[in-house]
Short mmCIF file of C-alpha atoms and ligand atoms in Angstrom, two decimals:
data_model
loop_
_atom_site.label_atom_id
_atom_site.label_comp_id
_atom_site.label_asym_id
_atom_site.label_seq_id
_atom_site.Cartn_x
_atom_site.Cartn_y
_atom_site.Cartn_z
CA MET A 1 17.82 135.03 45.02
CA LYS A 2 20.50 134.75 47.75
CA GLU A 3 23.18 137.42 47.70
CA ILE A 4 26.93 136.19 47.48
CA PHE A 5 29.55 138.58 48.69
CA ASP A 6 32.90 138.60 47.21
CA VAL A 7 34.51 138.74 50.63
CA ILE A 8 32.90 138.38 54.17
CA ILE A 9 35.16 139.98 56.77
CA SER A 10 34.66 138.87 60.56
CA GLY A 11 35.82 142.05 62.64
CA ALA A 12 35.85 145.77 61.97
CA GLY A 13 39.10 146.58 63.97
CA PRO A 14 42.05 148.09 61.95
CA SER A 15 42.89 144.92 60.06
CA GLY A 16 39.32 144.22 58.96
CA SER A 17 38.26 147.85 58.06
CA ILE A 18 41.43 148.42 55.98
CA LEU A 19 41.10 145.10 54.14
CA GLY A 20 37.43 146.04 53.56
CA TYR A 21 38.40 149.58 52.35
CA LEU A 22 40.94 148.27 50.03
CA LEU A 23 38.73 145.72 48.42
CA SER A 24 35.68 147.86 48.09
CA GLU A 25 37.84 150.72 46.47
CA SER A 26 38.86 147.94 43.87
CA GLY A 27 35.17 147.31 43.28
CA TYR A 28 34.47 144.19 45.15
CA ASN A 29 31.35 143.47 47.12
CA VAL A 30 32.32 143.25 50.85
CA LEU A 31 30.55 142.44 54.04
CA ILE A 32 32.02 143.31 57.45
CA LEU A 33 30.41 141.81 60.42
CA ASP A 34 31.34 142.99 63.96
CA LYS A 35 29.92 141.90 67.33
CA GLU A 36 30.15 145.23 68.88
CA ASN A 37 28.34 148.48 68.06
CA PHE A 38 30.67 151.22 67.20
CA PRO A 39 32.18 153.48 68.56
CA ARG A 40 33.39 150.93 71.00
CA TYR A 41 36.21 150.85 73.46
CA LYS A 42 39.34 148.82 72.50
CA VAL A 43 41.98 147.91 75.12
CA CYS A 44 45.00 149.61 73.48
CA ALA A 45 48.04 152.13 74.53
CA GLY A 46 46.92 153.74 71.24
CA GLY A 47 50.68 154.08 70.14
CA ILE A 48 50.73 153.73 66.15
CA GLN A 49 54.11 153.66 64.66
CA ILE A 50 55.04 155.98 62.01
CA ARG A 51 55.52 153.15 59.48
CA ALA A 52 51.97 151.74 60.27
CA ALA A 53 50.30 155.22 59.89
CA LYS A 54 52.04 155.68 56.42
CA MET A 55 50.51 152.40 55.09
CA ILE A 56 46.86 153.60 55.87
CA PRO A 57 45.45 154.49 52.57
CA PHE A 58 43.53 157.67 53.48
CA ASN A 59 44.36 160.59 55.73
CA ILE A 60 44.39 160.07 59.38
CA ASP A 61 45.44 163.50 60.64
CA SER A 62 42.09 164.27 62.22
CA GLN A 63 42.72 161.11 64.64
CA ILE A 64 46.22 161.95 65.81
CA HIS A 65 46.40 163.15 69.38
CA ASN A 66 50.07 163.51 70.01
CA VAL A 67 53.28 163.28 68.06
CA ILE A 68 55.94 161.49 69.83
CA THR A 69 59.61 162.10 69.57
CA ARG A 70 60.77 161.64 73.15
CA ILE A 71 60.98 158.57 75.20
CA HIS A 72 61.38 158.71 79.10
CA PHE A 73 63.09 155.42 80.07
CA GLN A 74 63.32 154.19 83.71
CA ARG A 75 63.94 151.12 85.66
CA LYS A 76 61.51 150.66 88.61
CA SER A 77 60.92 154.45 88.51
CA LYS A 78 64.75 155.15 88.82
CA ASP A 79 67.93 155.29 86.74
CA ASP A 80 66.10 157.58 84.19
CA PHE A 81 67.31 158.62 80.88
CA ILE A 82 65.59 160.53 78.04
CA GLY A 83 66.08 159.33 74.29
CA GLU A 84 65.18 162.05 71.86
CA TYR A 85 64.86 161.66 68.27
CA ASP A 86 64.68 164.47 65.48
CA GLN A 87 61.77 163.03 63.85
CA PRO A 88 58.46 161.41 65.03
CA LEU A 89 58.77 158.05 66.49
CA MET A 90 55.07 157.18 66.57
CA TYR A 91 51.43 158.97 66.93
CA THR A 92 48.99 158.39 69.79
CA ILE A 93 45.29 157.81 68.90
CA ASP A 94 42.24 157.06 70.79
CA ARG A 95 41.21 153.46 69.51
CA LYS A 96 37.55 154.12 70.28
CA ASN A 97 37.36 157.00 67.78
CA PHE A 98 40.24 155.91 65.42
CA ASP A 99 38.55 152.37 64.82
CA ASP A 100 35.10 154.26 64.35
CA TYR A 101 36.72 156.51 61.80
CA LEU A 102 38.24 153.41 59.89
CA VAL A 103 34.81 151.71 59.71
CA LYS A 104 33.46 155.09 58.35
CA LYS A 105 36.04 155.13 55.70
CA ALA A 106 35.19 151.59 54.74
CA VAL A 107 31.52 152.27 54.50
CA GLU A 108 32.35 155.42 52.35
CA ALA A 109 34.40 153.16 50.03
CA GLY A 110 31.34 150.90 49.65
CA CYS A 111 31.65 148.20 52.34
CA ILE A 112 28.29 146.98 54.00
CA VAL A 113 29.02 146.93 57.51
CA LYS A 114 26.78 145.14 60.13
CA THR A 115 27.66 145.85 63.79
CA GLY A 116 26.34 144.15 66.85
CA GLU A 117 26.28 140.96 65.06
CA ARG A 118 28.58 138.11 66.24
CA VAL A 119 30.14 135.52 63.93
CA LYS A 120 29.23 132.14 65.47
CA GLU A 121 29.98 129.63 62.72
CA LEU A 122 31.34 129.13 59.28
CA THR A 123 31.20 126.19 56.84
CA VAL A 124 33.21 126.00 53.60
CA GLU A 125 31.50 124.47 50.52
CA ARG A 126 33.15 123.98 47.19
CA ASN A 127 31.79 127.14 45.67
CA GLU A 128 31.19 129.37 48.62
CA VAL A 129 31.42 130.06 52.38
CA ILE A 130 28.46 130.40 54.68
CA VAL A 131 28.83 132.67 57.55
CA PHE A 132 26.45 132.20 60.55
CA THR A 133 25.85 134.86 63.03
CA GLU A 134 23.29 135.52 65.90
CA LYS A 135 20.92 137.01 63.43
CA GLY A 136 21.09 135.03 60.18
CA ARG A 137 23.40 133.65 57.63
CA TYR A 138 25.59 135.20 54.74
CA TYR A 139 27.07 133.67 51.60
CA GLY A 140 30.53 134.63 50.32
CA LYS A 141 33.45 133.53 48.00
CA ILE A 142 36.08 134.28 50.65
CA PHE A 143 35.98 134.56 54.49
CA ALA A 144 38.63 136.83 56.05
CA GLY A 145 39.01 136.33 59.79
CA SER A 146 39.84 139.63 61.43
CA ASP A 147 38.23 139.41 64.64
CA GLY A 148 41.13 139.84 67.00
CA ALA A 149 42.81 138.18 69.81
CA GLY A 150 39.74 136.26 71.28
CA GLY A 151 37.32 136.35 68.42
CA PHE A 152 35.81 133.55 66.36
CA THR A 153 38.68 132.68 63.87
CA ILE A 154 41.73 132.10 66.22
CA ARG A 155 39.45 129.98 68.41
CA LYS A 156 37.92 128.02 65.49
CA PHE A 157 41.24 127.22 63.68
CA ASN A 158 43.58 126.80 66.64
CA ASN A 159 43.82 125.16 69.99
CA PHE A 160 43.21 128.51 71.69
CA ARG A 161 44.81 127.46 74.99
CA LYS A 162 48.02 126.76 73.19
CA ILE A 163 48.36 130.14 71.38
CA ARG A 164 51.35 132.08 72.71
CA LYS A 165 50.18 135.18 74.36
CA ILE A 166 51.07 138.31 76.20
CA ILE A 167 48.69 139.87 78.54
CA GLY A 168 48.34 143.60 78.58
CA TYR A 169 46.39 145.67 81.32
CA GLU A 170 45.51 149.20 80.61
CA ILE A 171 43.90 152.18 82.17
CA GLU A 172 43.01 155.54 80.58
CA ILE A 173 43.56 158.22 83.25
CA PRO A 174 42.12 161.51 83.02
CA VAL A 175 44.91 163.86 83.86
CA LEU A 176 45.82 167.55 84.07
CA GLY A 177 49.33 166.77 83.13
CA TYR A 178 52.35 164.64 83.75
CA GLY A 179 53.85 164.91 87.26
CA LYS A 180 56.83 166.91 87.93
CA LYS A 181 59.15 163.95 87.53
CA TYR A 182 58.86 163.91 83.75
CA CYS A 183 58.99 167.56 83.13
CA ALA A 184 61.83 168.48 85.34
CA ASP A 185 64.16 169.19 82.45
CA ARG A 186 61.46 171.36 80.89
CA LYS A 187 60.96 174.07 83.23
CA GLU A 188 59.08 176.20 80.51
CA ASN A 189 56.30 173.59 80.72
CA ALA A 190 55.58 174.14 84.36
CA ASP A 191 52.55 176.26 85.41
CA LYS A 192 54.28 178.79 87.86
CA LYS A 193 51.34 179.56 89.89
CA SER A 194 50.34 175.99 90.68
CA ASN A 195 53.84 174.52 90.37
CA LEU A 196 52.31 171.75 88.36
CA ALA A 197 54.09 170.46 85.15
CA LEU A 198 51.83 170.78 82.43
CA PHE A 199 51.02 168.01 79.77
CA ASP A 200 54.20 166.88 77.87
CA LYS A 201 52.63 166.30 74.58
CA ASP A 202 55.74 164.49 72.62
CA SER A 203 56.90 162.14 75.34
CA VAL A 204 56.15 158.66 76.42
CA VAL A 205 57.40 156.86 79.65
CA ILE A 206 58.81 153.26 79.48
CA ASP A 207 59.54 151.64 82.86
CA PHE A 208 61.44 148.39 82.81
CA GLY A 209 62.01 145.96 85.49
CA GLY A 210 58.49 145.64 87.14
CA VAL A 211 58.21 142.32 85.80
CA LYS A 212 60.77 139.98 84.01
CA TYR A 213 59.25 139.77 80.67
CA GLY A 214 57.34 142.95 80.32
CA TYR A 215 57.33 146.61 80.83
CA LEU A 216 54.94 149.37 81.79
CA TRP A 217 54.18 152.48 79.72
CA LEU A 218 52.64 155.94 79.94
CA PHE A 219 51.28 157.22 76.62
CA PRO A 220 49.60 160.78 76.41
CA LYS A 221 46.41 160.96 74.53
CA ASN A 222 44.90 164.43 74.55
CA LYS A 223 43.66 165.04 78.25
CA ARG A 224 44.21 161.37 79.37
CA ILE A 225 47.30 159.21 79.83
CA SER A 226 47.23 155.47 78.83
CA ALA A 227 48.86 153.68 81.68
CA GLY A 228 49.58 150.09 81.14
CA MET A 229 51.70 147.02 81.53
CA GLY A 230 52.21 144.01 79.43
CA GLY A 231 53.92 140.66 80.31
CA LEU A 232 53.47 136.90 80.34
CA PRO A 233 50.05 135.78 81.34
CA GLU A 234 51.35 133.69 84.27
CA LYS A 235 52.58 136.87 85.82
CA SER A 236 49.12 138.52 85.76
CA ARG A 237 49.12 139.12 89.50
CA GLU A 238 52.50 140.81 89.63
CA ILE A 239 51.82 142.92 86.57
CA LYS A 240 48.27 144.19 88.15
CA LYS A 241 50.19 144.72 91.45
CA TYR A 242 53.00 146.86 89.97
CA LEU A 243 50.70 148.70 87.86
CA SER A 244 48.33 149.85 90.58
CA ALA A 245 51.01 150.87 93.00
CA PHE A 246 52.58 152.88 89.93
CA ILE A 247 49.51 154.82 89.08
CA LYS A 248 49.11 155.90 92.55
CA ASN A 249 52.35 157.84 92.59
CA THR A 250 51.55 161.37 92.39
CA ASP A 251 54.83 162.34 91.25
CA PHE A 252 54.18 160.82 87.89
CA PHE A 253 50.98 162.61 86.78
CA ILE A 254 48.20 164.73 88.19
CA ILE A 255 44.93 163.00 87.99
CA ASN A 256 41.70 164.87 87.15
CA GLU A 257 39.52 163.71 89.93
CA LYS A 258 36.40 164.75 88.07
CA GLU A 259 36.41 161.79 85.80
CA GLU A 260 36.54 158.15 86.32
CA SER A 261 38.52 155.25 84.72
CA GLN A 262 39.05 151.56 85.09
CA VAL A 263 41.64 149.09 84.31
CA HIS A 264 40.82 146.56 81.48
CA ALA A 265 43.01 143.44 80.35
CA HIS A 266 43.25 141.88 76.88
CA PHE A 267 45.55 139.35 75.31
CA ILE A 268 47.94 139.96 72.50
CA PRO A 269 48.56 136.77 70.48
CA VAL A 270 52.10 135.98 69.24
CA ARG A 271 51.91 133.31 66.73
CA SER A 272 54.06 130.18 66.29
CA ARG A 273 54.98 129.08 62.94
CA ASN A 274 52.27 126.42 62.74
CA ASP A 275 49.37 128.36 63.84
CA PHE A 276 46.46 128.94 61.29
CA ILE A 277 46.84 131.46 58.62
CA SER A 278 44.86 130.39 55.65
CA SER A 279 42.94 127.46 54.19
CA TYR A 280 40.47 126.89 51.26
CA ARG A 281 38.63 130.27 50.77
CA ILE A 282 39.72 131.36 54.34
CA LEU A 283 42.42 133.71 55.65
CA ALA A 284 43.13 135.29 58.83
CA THR A 285 44.65 138.74 59.41
CA GLY A 286 45.83 140.93 62.36
CA ASP A 287 45.44 139.60 65.91
CA ALA A 288 43.45 136.67 64.66
CA ALA A 289 46.51 135.61 62.75
CA GLY A 290 48.65 136.07 65.79
CA PHE A 291 50.62 139.08 64.46
CA GLY A 292 51.36 140.61 67.75
CA ASP A 293 55.06 141.67 68.40
CA ALA A 294 56.65 139.59 71.24
CA PHE A 295 59.12 142.42 72.23
CA THR A 296 56.69 145.65 72.23
CA GLY A 297 53.41 143.92 72.36
CA GLU A 298 52.33 146.20 69.63
CA GLY A 299 50.01 144.78 66.78
CA LEU A 300 48.83 147.66 64.54
CA TYR A 301 51.82 147.56 62.28
CA ASN A 302 51.40 143.94 61.36
CA ALA A 303 47.57 144.09 61.25
CA ILE A 304 47.86 146.85 58.59
CA LEU A 305 50.62 145.25 56.69
CA GLY A 306 48.69 142.10 56.85
CA SER A 307 45.62 143.86 55.41
CA HIS A 308 47.70 145.00 52.40
CA ILE A 309 49.10 141.52 51.75
CA ALA A 310 45.51 139.91 52.20
CA PHE A 311 44.22 142.43 49.79
CA SER A 312 46.53 141.49 47.10
CA SER A 313 46.07 137.72 47.53
CA VAL A 314 42.13 137.97 47.61
CA ASP A 315 42.17 140.23 44.54
CA LYS A 316 44.37 137.57 42.77
CA ALA A 317 42.12 134.74 44.09
CA LEU A 318 38.87 136.38 42.99
CA LYS A 319 40.48 137.38 39.46
CA ASN A 320 41.83 133.81 38.92
CA SER A 321 38.90 131.90 40.59
CA SER A 322 41.61 130.12 42.74
CA PHE A 323 41.14 130.11 46.45
CA GLU A 324 44.00 128.28 48.02
CA PHE A 325 46.08 131.37 49.22
CA HIS A 326 49.43 129.81 48.93
CA ASP A 327 50.91 133.08 48.00
CA TYR A 328 49.37 134.62 51.01
CA ASN A 329 51.03 132.18 53.43
CA LYS A 330 54.33 132.76 51.52
CA LYS A 331 54.18 136.57 51.68
CA VAL A 332 53.07 136.77 55.36
CA SER A 333 55.80 134.24 56.11
CA SER A 334 58.45 136.54 54.67
CA GLU A 335 57.05 139.91 55.58
CA ILE A 336 55.30 139.34 58.91
CA ILE A 337 56.20 135.91 60.54
CA LYS A 338 59.90 136.17 60.10
CA ASN A 339 59.70 139.59 62.06
CA ILE A 340 57.70 138.11 64.75
CA GLU A 341 60.18 135.50 65.10
CA TYR A 342 63.00 138.07 65.43
CA SER A 343 60.86 139.94 67.95
CA MET A 344 60.71 136.72 70.07
CA ILE A 345 64.56 136.52 69.81
CA ILE A 346 64.98 140.15 70.88
CA SER A 347 62.50 139.76 73.62
CA LYS A 348 64.26 136.78 75.10
CA ILE A 349 67.68 138.27 74.68
CA PHE A 350 66.62 141.73 76.28
CA PHE A 351 64.40 140.61 79.09
CA SER A 352 66.83 137.74 80.39
CA SER A 353 69.40 140.36 80.96
CA GLN A 354 67.16 143.56 81.29
CA TYR A 355 69.60 145.62 83.35
CA PHE A 356 72.62 145.03 81.22
CA TYR A 357 70.69 145.86 77.81
CA TYR A 358 68.95 148.90 79.71
CA LYS A 359 72.51 150.24 80.44
CA LEU A 360 73.74 149.52 76.96
CA ILE A 361 70.95 151.58 75.38
CA LYS A 362 71.35 154.31 78.01
CA LYS A 363 75.14 154.65 77.16
CA ASN A 364 74.86 153.81 73.43
CA GLU A 365 73.02 156.49 71.36
CA LYS A 366 73.56 154.57 68.29
CA LEU A 367 71.65 151.58 69.53
CA PHE A 368 68.81 153.86 70.80
CA LYS A 369 68.82 155.41 67.18
CA SER A 370 68.49 151.99 65.72
CA CYS A 371 65.38 151.37 67.85
CA CYS A 372 64.15 154.67 66.61
CA ARG A 373 64.64 153.65 63.08
CA ILE A 374 62.71 150.39 63.51
CA LEU A 375 59.83 152.36 64.90
CA ARG A 376 59.92 154.50 61.71
CA GLY A 377 60.09 151.67 59.49
CA GLU A 378 63.57 152.29 58.19
CA LYS A 379 65.06 149.21 59.79
CA THR A 380 63.78 145.89 60.80
CA TYR A 381 64.56 143.71 63.72
CA SER A 382 66.57 141.46 61.67
CA ASP A 383 68.85 144.28 60.54
CA VAL A 384 69.56 144.95 64.32
CA VAL A 385 70.02 141.55 65.28
CA ASN A 386 72.29 140.84 62.35
CA LYS A 387 74.32 144.04 63.15
CA LEU A 388 74.79 143.22 66.69
CA LYS A 389 75.78 139.73 65.39
CA LEU A 390 73.57 138.15 68.14
CA ILE A 391 72.24 135.34 66.14
CA LYS A 392 70.82 134.57 62.55
CA ILE A 393 67.90 132.66 61.67
C1 LIG B 401 46.95 146.40 76.58
C2 LIG B 401 47.26 146.63 75.20
C3 LIG B 401 47.85 147.69 74.63
C4 LIG B 401 48.17 147.80 73.31
N1 LIG B 401 48.83 148.73 72.69
C5 LIG B 401 49.12 148.88 71.47
C6 LIG B 401 50.00 149.90 71.06
O1 LIG B 401 50.10 150.90 71.65
N2 LIG B 401 50.27 149.91 69.79
C7 LIG B 401 50.06 148.78 68.78
O2 LIG B 401 50.36 148.94 67.62
N3 LIG B 401 49.39 147.92 69.32
C8 LIG B 401 48.97 147.75 70.60
N4 LIG B 401 48.22 146.53 71.03
C9 LIG B 401 47.74 145.57 70.12
C10 LIG B 401 46.57 146.13 69.22
O3 LIG B 401 45.68 146.45 69.93
C11 LIG B 401 46.17 145.01 68.34
O4 LIG B 401 47.13 144.32 67.59
C12 LIG B 401 45.27 145.37 67.30
O5 LIG B 401 44.08 145.99 67.73
C13 LIG B 401 44.94 144.37 66.17
O6 LIG B 401 43.83 144.75 65.32
P1 LIG B 401 42.90 143.81 64.67
O7 LIG B 401 41.95 144.56 63.75
O8 LIG B 401 43.43 142.53 64.17
O9 LIG B 401 41.98 143.39 66.00
P2 LIG B 401 40.85 144.18 67.05
O10 LIG B 401 41.50 145.55 66.97
O11 LIG B 401 40.92 143.37 68.24
O12 LIG B 401 39.64 144.12 66.03
C14 LIG B 401 38.89 142.68 66.21
C15 LIG B 401 37.54 143.16 65.95
O13 LIG B 401 36.76 141.95 65.84
C16 LIG B 401 35.40 141.85 66.57
N5 LIG B 401 34.98 140.66 66.95
C17 LIG B 401 35.55 139.76 67.80
N6 LIG B 401 34.94 138.56 67.88
C18 LIG B 401 33.93 138.60 66.77
C19 LIG B 401 33.04 137.70 66.34
N7 LIG B 401 32.98 136.48 66.88
N8 LIG B 401 32.20 138.24 65.36
C20 LIG B 401 32.30 139.50 64.72
N9 LIG B 401 33.14 140.39 65.29
C21 LIG B 401 33.89 139.90 66.29
C22 LIG B 401 35.75 142.94 67.86
O14 LIG B 401 34.65 143.58 68.38
C23 LIG B 401 36.75 143.89 67.27
O15 LIG B 401 35.97 144.94 66.76
C24 LIG B 401 47.73 146.66 72.36
C25 LIG B 401 47.13 145.56 72.85
C26 LIG B 401 46.67 145.41 74.29
C27 LIG B 401 46.03 144.30 74.90
#
């Protein structure tokens, strides 16, 4: 007799693994399919906001490399200022190991995970979904598309070319430490003998002004620094040029020449209101649903929040044998899409007058602290926009 899974999830990134974990913990029969073999590299700066980490339903302490409390801001490497917060703003993780850890947790909870198996097609019948891979076919009651920015789901249900996107370039540089520039105010961190500044564990660097709608980042991860830059896809050449000039500057960090690294690129989809979210027996989560933040380019928070919302909708659907997912659309609209729209507004406002807002944050500690509270989940974009009385939607 053919096996029918309660849920088949395409993609074992954070959104797929966490959804799988939550469903399996509740006793459902779940299959996760991923085209890659794990552990696999994922293009990502590896910054996970505190509010996102808090929503992970198990302990992730073993995965945290750095606890970030300090942001070193600069405009084209000049006009620096440091923003410090008295509580953690985010953690850094290594996505290769982190995602592998999440998959293992999903397996421990009871998920069947098949890696190295790409989802190629899907058909929806009245009583089931049939998922076709390179190796065979699987039957389920529900299909969850969690297969990321360029995966099966986003392409199957949208006109992929028309999806709004940010492009991100990232290189993980093996380092001995940040360069002198970023440790100047922390003499105690300097290695007196070599006069090199040691790794500044609690700081990230954000450099604005290199391209119009985007920024460059340096995030520490143990003995590596994730250096990257995001922006509009049509500015790809400028982004690559700025990033490669930046990482050649030896004042910024001291490279460990013994190891190699290379630049990778990936899209971050930022959904428009009418992009696909769900239909009969199908729902999309994470990057596959276009949950990227237009201002920061982050996606982990919305991916994890989306998995929780998807979990309660799937649970309800299976209990009531009703597979329309209207409640999923509604909840995602109010808890995620609205904030993505605010992130678009903030992005347009900030990047159209970058210099003005840069100065404003530099001078106005209250504004910096409001941004910190967003990262910690104590405030939302809409609170900040409404407070600034810029616009209401
Ligand atoms: C350069 C860059 C830097 C970023 N930095 C940050 C950051 O610091 N913080 C942050 O919060 N976010 C960041 N993001 C965004 C973040 O990486 C994503 O939002 C997040 O990974 C989304 O998780 P997901 O599970 O939805 O998708 P993914 O993590 O992309 O997982 C999707 C999975 O689906 C699999 N898959 C794809 N196609 C198929 C198929 N046909 N069949 C089966 N499996 C398939 C893939 O192999 C993958 O394992 C960054 C993105 C980029 C590009």
